[in-house]
Amino acid sequence: DVKVTQSSRYLVKRTGEKVFLECVQDMDHENMFWYRQDPGLGLRLIYFSYDVKMKEKGDIPEGYSVSREKKERFSLILESASTNQTSMYLCASTTREAGANVLTFGAGSRLTVL
Amino acid sequence: GEDVEQSLFLSVREGDSSVINCTYTDSSSTYLYWYKQEPGAGLQLLTYIFSNMDMKQDQRLTVLLNKKDKHLSLRIADTQTGDSAIYFCAESADSWGKFQFGAGTQVVVTP
């Protein structure tokens, strides 16, 4: 089974702190994604990466950056955390299954910014 | 832009069928998906359907697709308490694997 591991399940940070959210996948997938999930809004794409050192903005990239130095690892960075970034963050990678793109998600990282 | 809409809440009695509905706007969607999220967990793929199909059945799950009306539904037969979760409808149309998700339908199963 594909595994997507998010190392931090729960974090509490203060406004202005720098935050790193780490994600590792173990199946050599090329495409990796960061979403944030808020009640009533569903999942919104922050950034995605289709290869090492490559990144593309999603729908809500403001206030975030990403790093992909190794194929298996995709990090989300909040340079200066703000209270409106309190949310659940979900990492995912894709594989192809009978022609369909299939997203496999990590368990999520719940971030609270005080 | 692309939009996926679904109702936010559904209450169903144990043993009854649940039907969760979804509408989407992107006519170029090639695959449509249903994901399930249990409390405190990430999303888990339930099933998906290719856009040229009308129906797909997988054990207790039946997916119906009306491409003309851009309407997707998920029927869960004999709903159990373990089916209580948030269900997300999603569509994908591009080669990168980018998805558009609905807001999620909270399904509560009562005894």
PDB file of C-alpha atoms in Angstrom, chain A residues 32-83:
ATOM      1  CA  MET A  32       2.751  15.688  -4.756  1.00  0.00           C
ATOM      2  CA  PHE A  33       0.217  18.176  -3.398  1.00  0.00           C
ATOM      3  CA  TRP A  34      -0.537  20.329  -0.383  1.00  0.00           C
ATOM      4  CA  TYR A  35      -4.153  21.149   0.430  1.00  0.00           C
ATOM      5  CA  ARG A  36      -5.766  22.972   3.282  1.00  0.00           C
ATOM      6  CA  GLN A  37      -9.138  21.871   4.591  1.00  0.00           C
ATOM      7  CA  ASP A  38     -11.593  24.206   6.286  1.00  0.00           C
ATOM      8  CA  PRO A  39     -15.185  23.387   7.306  1.00  0.00           C
ATOM      9  CA  GLY A  40     -17.672  24.290   4.592  1.00  0.00           C
ATOM     10  CA  LEU A  41     -14.905  25.067   2.088  1.00  0.00           C
ATOM     11  CA  GLY A  42     -13.658  21.593   1.278  1.00  0.00           C
ATOM     12  CA  LEU A  43     -10.083  21.149   0.137  1.00  0.00           C
ATOM     13  CA  ARG A  44      -8.222  23.989  -1.500  1.00  0.00           C
ATOM     14  CA  LEU A  45      -4.951  23.442  -3.342  1.00  0.00           C
ATOM     15  CA  ILE A  46      -1.999  25.455  -2.030  1.00  0.00           C
ATOM     16  CA  TYR A  47       0.927  24.158  -4.111  1.00  0.00           C
ATOM     17  CA  PHE A  48       1.854  21.092  -6.062  1.00  0.00           C
ATOM     18  CA  SER A  49       5.064  19.634  -7.440  1.00  0.00           C
ATOM     19  CA  TYR A  50       5.568  17.352 -10.428  1.00  0.00           C
ATOM     20  CA  ASP A  51       9.282  16.724  -9.978  1.00  0.00           C
ATOM     21  CA  VAL A  52      12.246  17.422  -7.738  1.00  0.00           C
ATOM     22  CA  LYS A  53      12.861  21.171  -7.370  1.00  0.00           C
ATOM     23  CA  MET A  54       9.720  21.911  -9.428  1.00  0.00           C
ATOM     24  CA  LYS A  55       6.685  23.629  -7.941  1.00  0.00           C
ATOM     25  CA  GLU A  56       3.461  25.143  -9.191  1.00  0.00           C
ATOM     26  CA  LYS A  57       1.038  27.457  -7.424  1.00  0.00           C
ATOM     27  CA  GLY A  58      -2.398  26.163  -6.630  1.00  0.00           C
ATOM     28  CA  ASP A  59      -5.504  28.181  -5.872  1.00  0.00           C
ATOM     29  CA  ILE A  60      -4.376  29.762  -2.567  1.00  0.00           C
ATOM     30  CA  PRO A  61      -0.537  30.040  -2.498  1.00  0.00           C
ATOM     31  CA  GLU A  62      -0.348  33.394  -0.677  1.00  0.00           C
ATOM     32  CA  GLY A  63       1.493  33.141   2.626  1.00  0.00           C
ATOM     33  CA  TYR A  64       2.973  29.719   1.797  1.00  0.00           C
ATOM     34  CA  SER A  65       6.027  28.309   0.076  1.00  0.00           C
ATOM     35  CA  VAL A  66       7.162  24.759  -0.639  1.00  0.00           C
ATOM     36  CA  SER A  67      10.343  22.778  -1.033  1.00  0.00           C
ATOM     37  CA  ARG A  68      10.986  19.557  -2.929  1.00  0.00           C
ATOM     38  CA  GLU A  69      14.661  18.657  -2.672  1.00  0.00           C
ATOM     39  CA  LYS A  70      14.068  14.890  -2.856  1.00  0.00           C
ATOM     40  CA  LYS A  71      11.419  13.015  -4.797  1.00  0.00           C
ATOM     41  CA  GLU A  72       9.874  11.443  -1.716  1.00  0.00           C
ATOM     42  CA  ARG A  73       9.662  14.604   0.396  1.00  0.00           C
ATOM     43  CA  PHE A  74       7.479  17.680  -0.086  1.00  0.00           C
ATOM     44  CA  SER A  75       7.549  20.380   2.586  1.00  0.00           C
ATOM     45  CA  LEU A  76       5.101  23.212   3.174  1.00  0.00           C
ATOM     46  CA  ILE A  77       6.519  26.356   4.761  1.00  0.00           C
ATOM     47  CA  LEU A  78       4.698  29.186   6.459  1.00  0.00           C
ATOM     48  CA  GLU A  79       7.293  31.949   6.620  1.00  0.00           C
ATOM     49  CA  SER A  80       5.377  34.000   9.200  1.00  0.00           C
ATOM     50  CA  ALA A  81       2.339  32.211  10.550  1.00  0.00           C
ATOM     51  CA  SER A  82      -0.892  34.137  10.974  1.00  0.00           C
ATOM     52  CA  THR A  83      -4.112  33.226  12.778  1.00  0.00           C
TER      53      THR A  83
END
